[in-house]
Coordinates of C-alpha atoms and ligand atoms in Angstrom, one line a residue:
M1 CA 66.8 -58.4 20.1
D2 CA 67.1 -59.0 23.8
I3 CA 64.1 -57.9 25.8
G4 CA 64.0 -60.8 28.3
R5 CA 62.9 -64.2 27.3
Q6 CA 61.4 -65.6 30.5
H7 CA 57.7 -66.2 30.8
R8 CA 56.8 -64.1 27.8
H9 CA 53.8 -65.5 26.1
V10 CA 52.2 -64.1 22.9
V11 CA 48.7 -65.4 22.0
M12 CA 47.6 -65.1 18.4
L13 CA 44.1 -65.4 17.0
P14 CA 43.8 -65.4 13.2
F15 CA 40.5 -65.3 11.2
M16 CA 39.7 -68.6 9.5
A17 CA 40.8 -67.8 6.0
Q18 CA 44.0 -68.8 4.1
G19 CA 44.9 -65.1 3.4
H20 CA 44.9 -64.5 7.2
M21 CA 46.4 -67.8 8.5
I22 CA 49.4 -67.4 6.2
P23 CA 50.5 -64.0 7.4
F24 CA 49.6 -64.8 11.0
L25 CA 51.9 -67.8 10.9
A26 CA 54.6 -65.8 9.3
L27 CA 54.3 -63.2 12.1
A28 CA 54.5 -65.9 14.7
R29 CA 57.7 -67.2 13.2
Q30 CA 59.1 -63.7 13.0
I31 CA 58.3 -63.0 16.7
E32 CA 59.7 -66.3 17.7
Q33 CA 62.9 -65.7 15.8
R34 CA 63.3 -62.2 17.2
T35 CA 62.6 -63.0 20.8
G36 CA 62.3 -66.7 21.6
Y37 CA 59.0 -66.0 23.4
A38 CA 56.4 -68.7 23.8
I39 CA 53.7 -68.4 21.1
T40 CA 50.2 -70.0 21.0
I41 CA 48.0 -69.6 18.0
A42 CA 44.4 -70.3 18.8
T43 CA 42.0 -71.5 16.1
T44 CA 39.2 -74.0 15.3
P45 CA 40.0 -77.7 15.1
I46 CA 40.4 -78.1 11.3
N47 CA 42.4 -74.9 11.0
A48 CA 44.5 -76.0 13.9
A49 CA 45.3 -79.3 12.1
Y50 CA 46.2 -77.4 9.0
L51 CA 48.5 -75.0 11.0
R52 CA 50.1 -77.9 12.8
S53 CA 50.9 -79.7 9.6
T54 CA 52.3 -76.5 8.0
I55 CA 54.5 -75.9 11.1
S56 CA 55.8 -79.4 11.2
S57 CA 56.6 -79.4 7.5
S58 CA 59.2 -76.7 8.1
T59 CA 62.8 -77.8 8.8
T60 CA 63.3 -74.8 11.1
P61 CA 62.8 -75.9 14.7
T62 CA 60.0 -74.1 16.4
T63 CA 58.1 -74.2 19.7
I64 CA 55.0 -72.4 18.3
R65 CA 52.0 -74.1 19.8
V66 CA 48.5 -74.4 18.2
A67 CA 45.5 -74.5 20.6
E68 CA 42.1 -75.7 19.5
L69 CA 38.9 -73.7 20.1
P70 CA 36.0 -76.1 20.0
F71 CA 33.8 -75.4 16.9
C72 CA 31.2 -77.5 15.0
S73 CA 30.3 -75.9 11.7
T74 CA 26.9 -77.5 11.4
D75 CA 25.8 -75.8 14.7
H76 CA 26.1 -72.6 12.8
G77 CA 24.3 -73.5 9.6
L78 CA 27.6 -74.2 7.8
P79 CA 28.3 -77.3 5.7
P80 CA 29.9 -80.2 7.7
N81 CA 33.6 -79.8 8.5
T82 CA 33.8 -76.3 7.1
E83 CA 35.8 -73.9 9.1
N84 CA 37.6 -71.8 6.4
T85 CA 36.4 -69.4 3.8
E86 CA 38.4 -71.4 1.2
A87 CA 35.8 -74.2 1.3
L88 CA 32.8 -71.8 1.2
P89 CA 30.8 -70.2 -1.6
N90 CA 30.8 -66.4 -1.3
H91 CA 27.3 -66.0 0.0
H92 CA 28.1 -68.4 3.0
I93 CA 31.1 -66.4 4.1
I94 CA 29.1 -64.1 6.4
T95 CA 27.8 -67.2 8.2
L96 CA 31.4 -68.1 9.1
F97 CA 32.0 -64.5 10.3
R98 CA 28.9 -64.7 12.6
A99 CA 30.0 -68.2 13.8
S100 CA 33.4 -66.9 14.6
Q101 CA 31.9 -64.5 17.2
T102 CA 30.8 -67.5 19.3
L103 CA 34.5 -68.4 19.9
E104 CA 34.8 -65.6 22.6
P105 CA 34.1 -67.8 25.7
S106 CA 36.4 -70.6 24.6
F107 CA 39.2 -68.1 23.7
Y108 CA 38.7 -66.5 27.1
N109 CA 39.1 -69.9 28.8
L110 CA 42.2 -70.6 26.8
V111 CA 43.8 -67.2 27.8
S112 CA 42.7 -67.7 31.4
T113 CA 44.4 -71.2 31.5
I114 CA 47.6 -69.7 30.0
T115 CA 47.5 -66.9 32.6
Q116 CA 47.1 -69.5 35.4
Q117 CA 49.9 -71.7 34.1
D118 CA 52.3 -68.9 33.4
G119 CA 51.4 -67.1 36.7
Q120 CA 50.8 -63.9 34.6
P121 CA 48.7 -62.9 31.6
P122 CA 50.1 -63.2 28.1
L123 CA 52.4 -60.4 27.2
C124 CA 50.0 -59.6 24.4
I125 CA 47.1 -60.9 22.3
I126 CA 47.5 -60.3 18.6
A127 CA 44.2 -60.8 16.9
D128 CA 42.6 -60.5 13.5
V129 CA 40.6 -57.4 12.7
F130 CA 37.6 -59.6 12.2
L131 CA 37.8 -60.9 15.7
G132 CA 37.5 -57.6 17.5
W133 CA 35.8 -59.2 20.5
S134 CA 39.3 -60.4 21.5
V135 CA 39.8 -56.9 22.9
N136 CA 37.3 -57.7 25.6
V137 CA 39.2 -60.9 26.5
A138 CA 42.5 -58.9 26.6
K139 CA 41.0 -56.3 28.9
R140 CA 39.5 -59.0 31.2
V141 CA 42.8 -60.8 31.7
G142 CA 45.0 -57.7 31.6
S143 CA 47.0 -58.3 28.4
F144 CA 48.2 -55.8 25.9
H145 CA 46.1 -56.2 22.7
A146 CA 47.1 -55.5 19.1
V147 CA 45.0 -56.0 16.0
F148 CA 47.0 -57.5 13.1
T149 CA 45.5 -56.3 9.9
T150 CA 46.6 -58.6 7.1
S151 CA 45.8 -55.9 4.6
G152 CA 47.7 -52.7 3.9
G153 CA 47.2 -49.3 5.5
Y154 CA 45.1 -47.9 2.6
G155 CA 42.9 -51.0 2.2
T156 CA 42.2 -51.3 5.9
A157 CA 41.4 -47.6 6.4
A158 CA 39.0 -47.6 3.4
Y159 CA 37.3 -50.8 4.6
F160 CA 36.8 -49.4 8.1
S161 CA 35.6 -46.0 6.9
L162 CA 33.2 -47.4 4.3
W163 CA 31.6 -49.9 6.7
L164 CA 31.3 -47.5 9.6
N165 CA 29.8 -44.7 7.5
L166 CA 26.6 -46.2 6.2
P167 CA 24.5 -46.0 4.2
H168 CA 26.1 -45.4 0.8
R169 CA 23.1 -46.0 -1.4
H170 CA 21.8 -42.4 -1.0
T171 CA 25.0 -41.1 -2.6
D172 CA 23.7 -39.1 -5.6
S173 CA 26.9 -39.2 -7.6
D174 CA 28.8 -42.3 -8.8
E175 CA 32.0 -40.7 -7.3
F176 CA 32.1 -39.7 -3.6
T177 CA 34.5 -38.8 -0.8
V178 CA 35.2 -41.2 2.0
P179 CA 35.6 -39.9 5.6
G180 CA 39.3 -40.0 6.6
F181 CA 40.5 -39.8 3.0
P182 CA 41.4 -36.4 1.3
E183 CA 38.8 -34.8 -0.9
T184 CA 40.9 -35.5 -4.0
C185 CA 40.9 -39.2 -3.3
R186 CA 37.4 -40.0 -4.6
F187 CA 35.9 -43.5 -4.6
H188 CA 33.5 -44.9 -7.2
R189 CA 30.2 -46.6 -6.4
S190 CA 31.4 -49.7 -8.4
Q191 CA 34.2 -50.1 -5.9
L192 CA 31.7 -51.0 -3.2
H193 CA 30.7 -54.7 -2.9
P194 CA 26.9 -55.0 -3.6
K195 CA 26.4 -55.9 0.1
L196 CA 28.1 -52.7 1.1
R197 CA 26.2 -50.7 -1.5
S198 CA 22.9 -51.8 0.1
A199 CA 24.0 -51.9 3.7
D200 CA 22.2 -49.7 6.2
G201 CA 23.6 -50.9 9.6
T202 CA 20.8 -53.4 10.2
D203 CA 21.6 -56.1 7.6
P204 CA 23.7 -59.2 8.6
C205 CA 26.9 -57.9 7.0
S206 CA 26.8 -54.4 8.6
V207 CA 25.9 -55.9 12.0
V208 CA 28.9 -58.2 12.0
Y209 CA 31.5 -56.0 10.4
Q210 CA 30.6 -52.8 12.3
R211 CA 30.7 -54.7 15.6
E212 CA 34.1 -56.2 14.9
I213 CA 35.6 -53.0 13.5
R214 CA 34.4 -50.9 16.4
L215 CA 35.7 -53.4 18.9
S216 CA 39.0 -53.6 17.1
L217 CA 39.3 -49.8 17.3
G218 CA 39.4 -50.3 21.1
S219 CA 42.7 -52.1 20.8
N220 CA 46.0 -50.8 22.1
G221 CA 47.4 -50.6 18.6
F222 CA 47.6 -52.0 15.1
L223 CA 50.2 -54.1 13.3
C224 CA 50.0 -53.7 9.6
N225 CA 51.4 -56.1 7.0
T226 CA 53.0 -53.4 4.9
A227 CA 56.2 -51.5 4.4
E228 CA 56.3 -47.8 5.7
E229 CA 58.3 -46.5 2.7
M230 CA 56.0 -48.2 0.2
E231 CA 52.7 -47.2 1.7
K232 CA 53.2 -43.8 3.5
F233 CA 49.9 -42.3 2.3
G234 CA 47.8 -45.3 3.4
L235 CA 49.5 -45.6 6.7
E236 CA 49.0 -41.9 7.4
I237 CA 45.2 -42.3 6.8
L238 CA 45.0 -45.4 9.0
R239 CA 46.9 -43.8 11.8
R240 CA 44.6 -40.8 11.8
F241 CA 41.6 -43.0 11.5
T242 CA 42.4 -45.4 14.4
G243 CA 44.0 -42.8 16.7
V244 CA 46.3 -45.5 18.2
P245 CA 49.9 -46.6 17.2
V246 CA 50.1 -48.4 13.9
W247 CA 53.3 -50.4 13.4
S248 CA 54.1 -51.3 9.8
I249 CA 55.9 -54.6 10.2
G250 CA 55.6 -56.1 6.8
P251 CA 55.6 -57.6 4.3
L252 CA 55.8 -60.9 6.2
L253 CA 57.3 -63.0 3.5
P254 CA 59.8 -65.9 3.6
P255 CA 63.3 -64.6 3.6
A256 CA 64.4 -67.1 1.0
F257 CA 61.6 -65.7 -1.3
L258 CA 62.9 -62.2 -0.9
L259 CA 66.5 -63.1 -1.4
N260 CA 65.7 -65.4 -4.3
L261 CA 67.5 -68.2 -2.5
P262 CA 66.5 -71.8 -2.8
S263 CA 64.3 -72.8 0.2
P264 CA 65.6 -75.3 2.7
T265 CA 64.0 -78.1 0.8
D266 CA 64.9 -76.8 -2.6
S267 CA 61.8 -75.6 -4.2
N268 CA 58.7 -75.8 -2.0
L269 CA 58.6 -72.3 -0.6
S270 CA 54.9 -72.0 -1.3
S271 CA 54.0 -75.2 0.5
L272 CA 56.1 -74.3 3.5
R273 CA 54.2 -71.0 3.6
S274 CA 50.7 -72.1 2.9
G275 CA 50.8 -75.7 4.0
K276 CA 48.9 -76.7 0.8
Q277 CA 49.8 -79.1 -1.9
P278 CA 49.6 -77.4 -5.3
G279 CA 48.0 -78.9 -8.5
I280 CA 51.4 -79.0 -10.1
T281 CA 54.7 -79.7 -8.4
P282 CA 57.0 -76.6 -8.0
E283 CA 59.7 -78.5 -9.9
N284 CA 57.4 -79.0 -13.0
C285 CA 56.2 -75.5 -12.8
I286 CA 59.7 -74.1 -12.7
K287 CA 60.7 -76.4 -15.6
W288 CA 57.8 -75.0 -17.6
L289 CA 58.8 -71.4 -16.7
D290 CA 62.5 -72.1 -17.6
Y291 CA 61.4 -72.8 -21.1
H292 CA 60.1 -69.2 -21.6
P293 CA 62.1 -66.0 -22.0
P294 CA 62.4 -63.5 -19.1
G295 CA 59.4 -61.4 -18.4
S296 CA 57.2 -63.2 -20.9
V297 CA 54.7 -65.2 -18.8
L298 CA 51.4 -63.9 -17.4
Y299 CA 50.4 -65.5 -14.1
I300 CA 46.6 -65.5 -13.4
S301 CA 45.1 -66.3 -10.0
F302 CA 42.1 -65.1 -7.9
G303 CA 43.5 -66.2 -4.6
S304 CA 42.5 -68.8 -2.1
Q305 CA 38.8 -68.3 -1.9
N306 CA 37.4 -66.6 -5.0
T307 CA 36.5 -67.5 -8.5
I308 CA 34.8 -65.9 -11.5
N309 CA 31.6 -66.9 -13.4
T310 CA 31.5 -69.0 -16.6
T311 CA 31.0 -66.1 -19.0
Q312 CA 33.9 -64.2 -17.5
M313 CA 36.0 -67.4 -17.6
M314 CA 35.3 -67.8 -21.4
E315 CA 36.1 -64.2 -22.2
L316 CA 39.3 -64.2 -20.1
A317 CA 40.4 -67.4 -21.8
M318 CA 39.8 -66.0 -25.3
G319 CA 41.5 -62.7 -24.5
V320 CA 44.5 -64.4 -23.0
E321 CA 44.8 -66.7 -26.1
A322 CA 44.4 -63.7 -28.4
S323 CA 47.2 -61.8 -26.6
G324 CA 49.7 -64.4 -27.7
K325 CA 51.4 -64.3 -24.3
A326 CA 52.4 -67.4 -22.4
F327 CA 50.5 -67.9 -19.1
I328 CA 49.9 -69.9 -16.0
W329 CA 46.3 -69.9 -14.9
V330 CA 45.0 -71.3 -11.6
V331 CA 41.5 -72.4 -12.3
R332 CA 38.7 -73.2 -9.8
P333 CA 35.1 -74.1 -10.6
P334 CA 33.2 -71.0 -11.6
V335 CA 30.6 -69.2 -9.4
G336 CA 27.5 -71.3 -8.9
F337 CA 29.3 -74.7 -9.0
D338 CA 30.7 -76.7 -6.2
I339 CA 33.9 -74.8 -5.3
N340 CA 35.4 -78.1 -4.0
G341 CA 34.4 -80.1 -7.1
E342 CA 36.3 -81.2 -10.2
F343 CA 37.1 -78.5 -12.8
K344 CA 35.3 -79.3 -16.1
A345 CA 36.8 -78.6 -19.5
E346 CA 33.5 -77.2 -20.7
W347 CA 34.1 -74.1 -18.6
L348 CA 36.8 -73.1 -21.0
P349 CA 36.6 -72.6 -24.8
E350 CA 36.5 -75.8 -26.8
G351 CA 40.0 -77.4 -27.1
F352 CA 41.6 -74.5 -25.1
E353 CA 43.5 -76.5 -22.6
E354 CA 44.8 -79.1 -25.2
R355 CA 45.8 -76.3 -27.6
V356 CA 47.8 -74.2 -25.0
T357 CA 49.3 -77.3 -23.4
E358 CA 50.5 -78.7 -26.7
S359 CA 52.0 -75.5 -27.9
R360 CA 53.5 -74.9 -24.4
R361 CA 51.8 -71.5 -24.5
G362 CA 49.8 -72.1 -21.4
L363 CA 49.7 -74.0 -18.1
V364 CA 46.3 -74.6 -16.6
V365 CA 46.7 -75.5 -12.9
R366 CA 43.9 -76.9 -10.8
T367 CA 42.9 -75.1 -7.6
W368 CA 46.3 -74.2 -6.1
A369 CA 49.6 -73.1 -7.6
P370 CA 53.1 -72.7 -6.1
Q371 CA 52.6 -68.9 -6.2
L372 CA 55.9 -67.9 -4.7
E373 CA 57.9 -70.0 -7.1
I374 CA 56.0 -68.6 -10.0
L375 CA 56.3 -64.9 -9.0
S376 CA 60.0 -65.2 -8.2
H377 CA 60.8 -66.8 -11.5
K378 CA 62.5 -64.5 -14.0
S379 CA 60.1 -65.6 -16.8
T380 CA 57.1 -64.1 -15.0
G381 CA 56.3 -60.7 -16.4
A382 CA 52.9 -59.8 -14.9
F383 CA 50.3 -61.0 -12.5
L384 CA 46.5 -60.9 -13.3
S385 CA 45.4 -60.8 -9.7
H386 CA 42.3 -60.3 -7.6
C387 CA 44.5 -57.9 -5.6
G388 CA 44.3 -59.8 -2.4
W389 CA 46.9 -58.1 -0.2
N390 CA 49.2 -61.1 0.2
S391 CA 49.2 -61.6 -3.5
S392 CA 49.9 -57.9 -4.1
L393 CA 52.8 -57.9 -1.7
E394 CA 54.2 -61.2 -3.1
S395 CA 54.1 -59.7 -6.6
L396 CA 55.6 -56.3 -5.8
S397 CA 58.4 -57.9 -3.7
Q398 CA 59.5 -59.5 -7.0
G399 CA 59.0 -56.3 -9.0
V400 CA 56.1 -57.9 -11.0
P401 CA 53.4 -55.4 -12.2
I402 CA 49.8 -56.3 -11.6
I403 CA 46.7 -56.5 -13.9
G404 CA 43.9 -56.0 -11.4
W405 CA 40.6 -57.7 -11.2
P406 CA 39.5 -57.1 -7.6
L407 CA 36.5 -59.2 -6.6
V408 CA 35.5 -58.8 -2.9
A409 CA 36.5 -57.5 0.5
E410 CA 39.0 -54.6 0.4
Q411 CA 40.4 -55.7 -3.0
T412 CA 38.9 -52.8 -5.0
Y413 CA 40.6 -50.4 -2.6
N414 CA 43.9 -52.2 -2.9
S415 CA 43.6 -52.1 -6.7
K416 CA 42.8 -48.3 -6.5
M417 CA 45.8 -47.7 -4.4
L418 CA 48.1 -49.9 -6.5
E419 CA 47.0 -48.0 -9.6
E420 CA 46.6 -44.4 -8.5
E421 CA 49.2 -44.1 -5.7
M422 CA 51.8 -46.6 -6.8
G423 CA 51.4 -46.8 -10.6
V424 CA 52.1 -50.6 -10.5
C425 CA 48.6 -51.8 -11.6
V426 CA 46.1 -51.4 -14.4
E427 CA 42.6 -52.5 -13.5
L428 CA 41.0 -54.8 -16.1
A429 CA 37.7 -55.5 -14.4
R430 CA 36.0 -54.9 -11.1
G431 CA 33.8 -57.0 -8.9
L432 CA 32.1 -60.5 -9.1
D433 CA 29.7 -59.2 -11.7
G434 CA 32.4 -57.2 -13.6
R435 CA 31.7 -57.1 -17.3
I436 CA 34.7 -58.3 -19.3
L437 CA 35.3 -58.7 -23.0
S438 CA 38.1 -60.7 -24.6
G439 CA 39.2 -57.7 -26.7
E440 CA 39.8 -55.7 -23.5
V441 CA 41.6 -58.5 -21.9
E442 CA 44.0 -58.7 -24.9
R443 CA 44.5 -55.0 -24.9
V444 CA 45.4 -54.7 -21.2
I445 CA 47.7 -57.7 -21.2
K446 CA 49.6 -56.2 -24.2
L447 CA 49.6 -52.8 -22.5
V448 CA 51.3 -54.1 -19.4
M449 CA 53.5 -56.8 -20.9
D450 CA 54.7 -55.2 -24.1
V451 CA 57.7 -52.9 -23.9
G452 CA 55.7 -49.8 -24.6
E453 CA 55.9 -46.7 -22.4
K454 CA 53.2 -47.8 -19.9
G455 CA 54.7 -51.3 -19.5
K456 CA 58.2 -50.0 -18.9
E457 CA 56.9 -47.4 -16.4
M458 CA 55.0 -50.0 -14.5
K459 CA 57.9 -52.4 -14.4
M460 CA 60.1 -49.6 -13.1
K461 CA 57.7 -48.7 -10.4
A462 CA 57.2 -52.3 -9.4
S463 CA 61.0 -52.7 -9.1
E464 CA 61.1 -49.6 -6.9
A465 CA 58.5 -51.2 -4.6
A466 CA 60.6 -54.4 -4.5
R467 CA 63.6 -52.3 -3.4
K468 CA 61.6 -50.6 -0.6
I469 CA 60.2 -53.9 0.6
R470 CA 63.6 -55.5 0.7
A471 CA 65.0 -52.5 2.6
A472 CA 62.1 -52.7 5.1
V473 CA 62.6 -56.3 6.1
K474 CA 66.5 -56.3 6.0
K475 CA 68.1 -58.2 8.9
E476 CA 71.9 -58.1 8.5
G477 CA 73.8 -57.9 11.8
D478 CA 73.0 -54.5 13.3
Q479 CA 71.4 -53.3 10.1
L480 CA 67.7 -53.7 10.6
G481 CA 65.1 -52.5 8.2
F482 CA 62.2 -50.3 9.3
S483 CA 59.7 -53.2 9.6
V484 CA 62.0 -55.3 11.7
K485 CA 62.6 -52.3 14.1
A486 CA 58.9 -51.6 14.2
L487 CA 58.1 -55.1 15.4
D488 CA 60.8 -54.9 18.1
S489 CA 59.4 -51.5 19.1
F490 CA 55.9 -52.9 19.3
L491 CA 57.1 -55.8 21.6
E492 CA 59.0 -53.4 23.8
I493 CA 55.9 -51.2 24.2
A494 CA 53.8 -54.3 25.0
L495 CA 56.4 -55.2 27.7
S496 CA 56.5 -51.7 29.1
Q497 CA 52.7 -51.6 29.4
R498 CA 52.6 -54.9 31.2
G499 CA 50.8 -54.4 34.5
S500 CA 49.6 -50.9 33.7
S501 CA 46.3 -50.2 35.3
S502 CA 44.5 -49.6 32.0
L503 CA 45.3 -53.2 31.0
N504 CA 44.0 -54.7 34.2
E505 CA 40.4 -53.4 34.4
A506 CA 38.7 -56.4 36.0
N507 CA 40.8 -59.5 35.8
G508 CA 41.6 -60.7 39.3
Y509 CA 44.8 -62.3 37.9
P510 CA 48.3 -61.4 39.0
S511 CA 50.1 -59.1 36.6
Ligands
UDP1 N1 48.1 -68.8 -2.8 C1 48.9 -69.8 -3.4 N2 48.5 -70.5 -4.4 C2 47.3 -70.3 -5.0 C3 46.5 -69.3 -4.5 C4 46.9 -68.6 -3.4 O1 50.0 -70.0 -2.8 O2 47.0 -71.0 -6.0 C5 48.5 -68.1 -1.6 C6 49.1 -66.8 -2.1 O3 50.5 -66.9 -2.3 C7 48.8 -65.8 -0.9 C8 47.5 -66.4 -0.4 O4 47.4 -67.7 -0.9 O5 49.8 -65.9 0.1 C9 46.3 -65.6 -0.8 O6 46.1 -64.5 -0.1 P1 45.6 -63.1 -0.7 O7 45.5 -62.1 0.4 O8 46.3 -62.8 -1.9 O9 44.1 -63.5 -1.2 P2 42.8 -64.2 -0.5 O10 43.0 -65.7 -0.8 O11 42.9 -63.9 1.0 O12 41.7 -63.7 -1.2

């Protein structure tokens, strides 16, 4: 792509959560690679240090810059040195959301400084949907603004519509329609997070989410981390809902992962992507997987910030063991215990870890696993996942069907879409309080992993999704996939809008 390299600056603003930082960094790399533009990612000091170390661990040269926005967690009632959802129990996450709103003045200062240094405002500001206030900053300096939604079209549209159309507790039926979605696509009360079920527009969650969503809807457009061909229905709803252009530019995944190539440093794709050290080396994990036949291993993970409770953990362990399938399970301390503390054997059935380790039936990994290496290994046959959007995309890009256990955020909507629209998921349980019995765990695992009709159909549909994903992100000479072209087209539009009066409402800066 050659749309002029001089003095083009893109400023990015991710929300402070692993599932947001990872795709934002991937997007920054993609824009840099396509255009050579200067890129600055703005975030709080601890997240900035994390991003810098992730960037510097890559062997690919980069000029991506990370700028710090001053932030002191204790000023906001958060534990010391806590700036990321990953280190927070669920009930504290809203405090981080509220605290993130206070970043507006320092972000404005940063963008103003960049404007003065460059002699013109940034080409665009690409910000997280949860940091909708950045639209105000973009308007003040005269930059094009895009929201980057790290979730898919369907999940984002459902999340927006459900938070903006409150309250839901007066719904007299368990099933109901959601504005923006067709009548036939009914949602269930149990798909709403308890906070959303009781929200009325005045509670802390409504106040924060409604404000940021409404501000985000004032953006010039949306970038969506999904593939057009894979998520036509969800994207159509999101486009209607937002009324602004939506560019489907994903999935933003490492090329080596999609091509099943060894990464530049052999086997640390996950660390290069997430910047985190896993509880097992990728080499040992791969060795363990090599020992098992193709499609025979179940991978279990609830993402970067969630965990389940002790009763659920026990039932899950018993069900997995009873299924007889081999598995890798990423464990974190259960709900109610220090999420950053040591994992205790007593949270699993007696002798569970010893038994499965000795028989090589199971691998229990502490806190963080090399997820990309696991999902791209031929032995992995299914993923029991919380249906976080990154995990869903990573799984589908490898043709791996999903056993869903959505917990929070837009995960229940993702699970619904994956099951009803795509046929690549069977939901096992729902929500943090989801009731789960070992017998049901065993049944669902067998349903998805055995070569019965359902298992075969899911595998076929997941492989079809993998094909669409690969086509969308293809970059071979002149042959560009839909998502690559969409990103180019977004940047061209940002360029063409530069200096337009609607972007320069009150800035006083040259454009
Ligand atoms: N991840 C990982 N190892 C883990 C847990 C998570 O590499 O043990 C990565 C995973 O590959 C994904 C991200 O962390 O890229 C999690 O994002 P997702 O949207 O799935 O869930 P969230 O953590 O935001 O709930």
